[in-house]
Amino acid sequence: MDLSLEGQRALVTGANSGIGEGVAKALAAAGAKVVVNWVSGEERAEAVVAEIAAAGGTAMAIRADVSKEDQVQAMFRRMIEAWGSIDILVNNAGLQRDFAFHEMPLADWRLVLDVNLTGQFLCSREAIREFLRRGPAPELSAALGKIVCMSSVHDLIPWAGHVNYAASKGGVMLMMKSLAQEYASRRIRVNSVCPGAIKTPINHEAWATPEAETSLLRLIPYKRVGVVEDIGKATVFLASDASDYMTGVNLYVDGGMTLYPGFDMGG
Ligand code: BGC
């Protein structure tokens, strides 16, 4: 199975923490050069770059707010100047701003949609423009380019108290599938990884104490909270030629969270 990303150039948004950091390291371990995008937390971004280099890989940090068109375009220009092109985009940057719906400020609705959905639009558009400009590179990959969108089980599972977040991920699903349909004939593959509960800072409260973790495990048939390496492996697969015949797919990596766990006892 061809999981090698040797010689390919990847950009991972929000790569200085959590799932993004894990994905950046997994892509680098598979042979890709990786742009570690960040918006706040420069030290951590530089630490991820240094850790990738110490493991024998190549990475560089670029600051950009993915919800700002000029910053996204400047980031792509820098990457392409430095490394010639891009082969893999991982749209990972995302955040939560949780409120009861009737108390949700418009600003927090907008922030979540701007980063989680518009950010994926802006980065995907730049990546696709560059894939089309560059043309095929069969010595690197069978596809013209690959986009992996970081979605969530909450593109499917409704989530009370997190309506902005669930709406953004539902949007990612049909953005991803429509893009996949639009560009399949140009050999650009677009897929999503949909993580369940993965131990990262975004959901720290949900697993930080033994009581919280026990309660979280009720939602996970596989009875283990995920780790970023679970998502890194799935992302390498979707970015590699091992998945060359896959496009427009939502790959749930969730220990069974989307299997309606309450129904194992009846219904
Ligand atoms: C959210 C996490 C949550 C997980 C499962 C993710 O998309 O960001 O906070 O733990 O879904 O509910």
Short mmCIF file of C-alpha atoms and ligand atoms in Angstrom, two decimals:
data_model
loop_
_atom_site.label_atom_id
_atom_site.label_comp_id
_atom_site.label_asym_id
_atom_site.label_seq_id
_atom_site.Cartn_x
_atom_site.Cartn_y
_atom_site.Cartn_z
CA MET A 1 0.00 0.00 0.00
CA ASP A 2 1.47 3.36 -1.02
CA LEU A 3 1.29 5.58 2.05
CA SER A 4 4.48 7.45 1.23
CA LEU A 5 4.28 11.22 0.84
CA GLU A 6 7.95 11.53 -0.08
CA GLY A 7 8.74 14.83 -1.80
CA GLN A 8 5.21 16.23 -1.41
CA ARG A 9 4.49 19.63 0.09
CA ALA A 10 1.72 19.90 2.67
CA LEU A 11 0.05 22.77 4.49
CA VAL A 12 -1.78 22.07 7.75
CA THR A 13 -3.82 24.91 9.19
CA GLY A 14 -3.96 25.29 12.96
CA ALA A 15 -0.96 22.97 13.29
CA ASN A 16 0.48 24.29 16.54
CA SER A 17 -1.86 22.34 18.82
CA GLY A 18 -4.19 19.38 19.12
CA ILE A 19 -5.21 17.44 16.02
CA GLY A 20 -3.36 19.82 13.66
CA GLU A 21 -0.08 19.21 15.44
CA GLY A 22 -0.60 15.45 15.33
CA VAL A 23 -1.47 15.59 11.63
CA ALA A 24 1.56 17.77 10.78
CA LYS A 25 3.87 15.28 12.50
CA ALA A 26 2.22 12.27 10.83
CA LEU A 27 2.51 13.85 7.35
CA ALA A 28 6.16 14.71 8.01
CA ALA A 29 6.85 11.16 9.20
CA ALA A 30 5.36 9.92 5.90
CA GLY A 31 7.87 12.07 3.99
CA ALA A 32 6.04 15.35 3.29
CA LYS A 33 7.48 18.80 3.92
CA VAL A 34 4.96 20.57 6.13
CA VAL A 35 3.87 24.16 6.65
CA VAL A 36 2.78 24.52 10.26
CA ASN A 37 0.18 27.29 10.09
CA TRP A 38 -0.73 29.09 13.30
CA VAL A 39 -2.54 32.24 14.36
CA SER A 40 -1.67 32.52 18.05
CA GLY A 41 0.97 30.63 20.00
CA GLU A 42 4.17 31.24 18.04
CA GLU A 43 6.35 29.35 20.51
CA ARG A 44 4.31 26.19 20.13
CA ALA A 45 4.41 26.52 16.33
CA GLU A 46 8.19 26.81 16.38
CA ALA A 47 8.36 23.85 18.79
CA VAL A 48 6.33 21.69 16.36
CA VAL A 49 8.71 22.71 13.54
CA ALA A 50 11.70 21.83 15.72
CA GLU A 51 10.20 18.48 16.75
CA ILE A 52 9.56 17.59 13.10
CA ALA A 53 13.16 18.56 12.21
CA ALA A 54 14.54 16.54 15.15
CA ALA A 55 12.67 13.50 13.81
CA GLY A 56 14.38 13.99 10.41
CA GLY A 57 11.58 15.90 8.66
CA THR A 58 11.22 19.35 7.10
CA ALA A 59 8.78 22.01 8.30
CA MET A 60 8.29 25.75 8.52
CA ALA A 61 5.84 27.86 10.50
CA ILE A 62 3.69 30.49 8.78
CA ARG A 63 1.30 32.77 10.64
CA ALA A 64 -2.08 33.46 9.04
CA ASP A 65 -5.65 33.83 10.22
CA VAL A 66 -7.48 31.41 7.90
CA SER A 67 -10.61 33.57 7.98
CA LYS A 68 -8.78 36.53 6.37
CA GLU A 69 -8.42 36.42 2.59
CA ASP A 70 -5.26 38.57 2.39
CA GLN A 71 -3.48 36.55 5.09
CA VAL A 72 -4.38 33.22 3.46
CA GLN A 73 -3.15 34.45 0.07
CA ALA A 74 0.10 35.73 1.59
CA MET A 75 0.64 32.36 3.30
CA PHE A 76 0.20 30.43 0.04
CA ARG A 77 2.55 32.85 -1.76
CA ARG A 78 5.24 32.29 0.86
CA MET A 79 4.88 28.51 0.73
CA ILE A 80 4.96 28.40 -3.07
CA GLU A 81 7.98 30.74 -3.21
CA ALA A 82 9.82 28.54 -0.73
CA TRP A 83 8.87 25.07 -1.97
CA GLY A 84 7.60 25.58 -5.52
CA SER A 85 4.01 24.39 -5.03
CA ILE A 86 1.57 22.58 -2.74
CA ASP A 87 0.42 18.96 -3.08
CA ILE A 88 -1.65 18.46 0.09
CA LEU A 89 -3.87 20.87 2.02
CA VAL A 90 -5.24 19.87 5.41
CA ASN A 91 -8.00 22.28 6.43
CA ASN A 92 -7.72 21.74 10.14
CA ALA A 93 -8.00 25.11 11.92
CA GLY A 94 -11.17 25.24 13.97
CA LEU A 95 -12.61 26.44 17.24
CA GLN A 96 -15.61 26.20 19.52
CA ARG A 97 -17.52 29.03 21.22
CA ASP A 98 -20.23 27.26 23.16
CA PHE A 99 -23.47 28.91 24.29
CA ALA A 100 -27.09 28.06 24.90
CA PHE A 101 -28.58 29.02 21.54
CA HIS A 102 -30.85 31.75 22.93
CA GLU A 103 -27.83 33.39 24.56
CA MET A 104 -25.42 33.08 21.66
CA PRO A 105 -23.97 36.45 20.58
CA LEU A 106 -23.91 37.06 16.85
CA ALA A 107 -20.15 37.64 17.10
CA ASP A 108 -19.61 34.07 18.36
CA TRP A 109 -21.87 32.60 15.68
CA ARG A 110 -19.85 34.51 13.08
CA LEU A 111 -16.42 33.70 14.53
CA VAL A 112 -17.08 29.96 14.44
CA LEU A 113 -18.50 30.06 10.90
CA ASP A 114 -15.66 32.34 9.74
CA VAL A 115 -12.85 30.13 11.01
CA ASN A 116 -14.37 26.65 10.64
CA LEU A 117 -16.13 27.09 7.28
CA THR A 118 -14.97 30.26 5.49
CA GLY A 119 -11.38 29.42 6.48
CA GLN A 120 -11.73 26.07 4.69
CA PHE A 121 -13.19 27.86 1.65
CA LEU A 122 -10.35 30.40 1.45
CA CYS A 123 -7.57 27.81 1.85
CA SER A 124 -9.21 25.29 -0.53
CA ARG A 125 -9.61 27.99 -3.20
CA GLU A 126 -5.93 28.94 -3.05
CA ALA A 127 -4.85 25.28 -3.09
CA ILE A 128 -7.05 24.43 -6.08
CA ARG A 129 -5.80 27.49 -7.99
CA GLU A 130 -2.24 26.29 -7.42
CA PHE A 131 -2.98 22.63 -8.32
CA LEU A 132 -4.48 23.80 -11.63
CA ARG A 133 -1.58 26.20 -12.33
CA ARG A 134 1.09 23.59 -11.52
CA GLY A 135 -0.37 20.72 -13.51
CA PRO A 136 0.28 17.02 -12.97
CA ALA A 137 3.35 15.71 -11.12
CA PRO A 138 2.95 11.93 -11.54
CA GLU A 139 6.34 11.28 -9.98
CA LEU A 140 4.90 12.64 -6.70
CA SER A 141 1.26 11.52 -6.75
CA ALA A 142 -1.42 10.09 -9.02
CA ALA A 143 -3.74 13.01 -8.20
CA LEU A 144 -3.24 16.64 -9.22
CA GLY A 145 -3.72 17.58 -5.58
CA LYS A 146 -5.38 16.44 -2.39
CA ILE A 147 -7.47 18.32 0.15
CA VAL A 148 -8.38 16.82 3.51
CA CYS A 149 -11.00 18.74 5.49
CA MET A 150 -11.05 18.25 9.25
CA SER A 151 -14.72 17.88 10.01
CA SER A 152 -16.31 16.19 13.04
CA VAL A 153 -18.86 13.61 14.09
CA HIS A 154 -20.95 16.76 14.53
CA ASP A 155 -21.42 17.08 10.78
CA LEU A 156 -23.91 14.27 11.47
CA ILE A 157 -24.70 14.25 15.20
CA PRO A 158 -26.73 17.28 16.30
CA TRP A 159 -25.09 19.03 19.26
CA ALA A 160 -27.16 21.05 21.73
CA GLY A 161 -25.26 23.98 23.19
CA HIS A 162 -22.89 23.99 20.20
CA VAL A 163 -25.20 24.99 17.35
CA ASN A 164 -22.64 27.30 15.69
CA TYR A 165 -20.03 24.52 15.69
CA ALA A 166 -22.40 21.82 14.37
CA ALA A 167 -23.66 24.19 11.66
CA SER A 168 -20.07 24.92 10.60
CA LYS A 169 -19.23 21.21 10.33
CA GLY A 170 -22.47 20.44 8.48
CA GLY A 171 -21.36 23.16 6.05
CA VAL A 172 -17.92 21.59 5.70
CA MET A 173 -19.55 18.31 4.66
CA LEU A 174 -21.40 19.73 1.65
CA MET A 175 -18.57 22.12 0.77
CA MET A 176 -16.22 19.13 0.68
CA LYS A 177 -18.61 16.91 -1.34
CA SER A 178 -19.51 19.68 -3.81
CA LEU A 179 -15.83 20.53 -4.31
CA ALA A 180 -15.03 16.85 -4.81
CA GLN A 181 -17.74 16.66 -7.47
CA GLU A 182 -16.62 19.87 -9.18
CA TYR A 183 -12.93 18.90 -9.45
CA ALA A 184 -12.90 15.09 -9.73
CA SER A 185 -12.45 15.28 -13.51
CA ARG A 186 -9.32 17.39 -12.93
CA ARG A 187 -8.02 14.66 -10.59
CA ILE A 188 -8.23 16.77 -7.45
CA ARG A 189 -9.40 14.66 -4.52
CA VAL A 190 -11.30 16.22 -1.63
CA ASN A 191 -12.25 14.20 1.45
CA SER A 192 -12.97 14.74 5.15
CA VAL A 193 -11.77 13.14 8.32
CA CYS A 194 -14.50 13.30 10.96
CA PRO A 195 -12.99 12.84 14.41
CA GLY A 196 -15.01 11.83 17.44
CA ALA A 197 -13.74 12.66 20.92
CA ILE A 198 -9.97 13.06 20.65
CA LYS A 199 -7.91 14.14 23.68
CA THR A 200 -6.92 17.73 22.83
CA PRO A 201 -7.25 21.16 24.47
CA ILE A 202 -10.57 21.85 22.66
CA ASN A 203 -12.45 19.25 24.74
CA HIS A 204 -10.21 19.13 27.82
CA GLU A 205 -13.19 19.37 30.19
CA ALA A 206 -14.77 16.27 28.67
CA TRP A 207 -11.90 13.96 29.70
CA ALA A 208 -9.86 15.86 32.31
CA THR A 209 -11.25 14.02 35.36
CA PRO A 210 -11.97 10.28 35.73
CA GLU A 211 -15.68 11.09 36.21
CA ALA A 212 -15.78 13.15 33.03
CA GLU A 213 -13.95 10.45 31.08
CA THR A 214 -16.33 7.73 32.34
CA SER A 215 -19.28 9.80 31.22
CA LEU A 216 -17.65 10.49 27.82
CA LEU A 217 -16.98 6.76 27.32
CA ARG A 218 -20.74 6.14 27.43
CA LEU A 219 -20.82 7.79 24.00
CA ILE A 220 -17.93 5.70 22.61
CA PRO A 221 -18.69 2.02 21.89
CA TYR A 222 -14.96 1.24 21.48
CA LYS A 223 -14.44 2.46 25.09
CA ARG A 224 -11.33 4.52 24.47
CA VAL A 225 -11.00 8.27 24.00
CA GLY A 226 -9.14 8.95 20.76
CA VAL A 227 -5.63 10.37 20.45
CA VAL A 228 -4.26 12.68 17.77
CA GLU A 229 -2.27 9.81 16.25
CA ASP A 230 -5.59 8.15 15.29
CA ILE A 231 -6.40 11.21 13.19
CA GLY A 232 -2.85 11.55 11.84
CA LYS A 233 -2.97 8.02 10.38
CA ALA A 234 -6.34 8.58 8.70
CA THR A 235 -5.13 11.88 7.23
CA VAL A 236 -1.94 10.33 5.82
CA PHE A 237 -4.13 7.67 4.18
CA LEU A 238 -6.45 10.25 2.57
CA ALA A 239 -3.46 12.33 1.40
CA SER A 240 -1.62 9.37 -0.10
CA ASP A 241 -2.04 7.34 -3.27
CA ALA A 242 -3.36 4.48 -1.10
CA SER A 243 -6.72 6.30 -1.27
CA ASP A 244 -6.40 7.35 -4.93
CA TYR A 245 -9.90 6.13 -5.84
CA MET A 246 -11.56 7.99 -2.93
CA THR A 247 -13.06 11.43 -3.28
CA GLY A 248 -16.03 13.11 -1.60
CA VAL A 249 -15.84 10.75 1.36
CA ASN A 250 -16.44 11.41 5.05
CA LEU A 251 -14.13 9.13 7.02
CA TYR A 252 -15.40 8.85 10.62
CA VAL A 253 -12.59 8.13 13.07
CA ASP A 254 -14.63 8.03 16.24
CA GLY A 255 -14.52 4.67 18.06
CA GLY A 256 -18.13 4.16 16.97
CA MET A 257 -19.55 7.42 18.30
CA THR A 258 -21.77 7.76 15.22
CA LEU A 259 -23.32 4.31 15.79
CA TYR A 260 -26.15 5.57 18.07
CA PRO A 261 -24.51 4.05 21.18
CA GLY A 262 -27.69 4.24 23.30
CA PHE A 263 -29.30 1.65 21.01
CA ASP A 264 -26.98 -1.20 22.01
CA MET A 265 -29.51 -1.98 24.77
CA GLY A 266 -32.80 -1.89 22.92
CA GLY A 267 -34.98 0.53 21.04
C1 BGC B 1 -15.46 18.55 19.27
C2 BGC B 1 -15.07 18.00 20.62
C3 BGC B 1 -15.97 16.83 21.01
C4 BGC B 1 -16.07 15.81 19.88
C5 BGC B 1 -17.08 14.71 20.17
C6 BGC B 1 -15.46 17.42 18.28
O1 BGC B 1 -15.73 17.88 16.99
O2 BGC B 1 -14.57 19.58 18.89
O3 BGC B 1 -15.18 19.03 21.61
O4 BGC B 1 -15.46 16.18 22.15
O5 BGC B 1 -16.43 16.46 18.67
O6 BGC B 1 -18.30 15.19 20.66
#
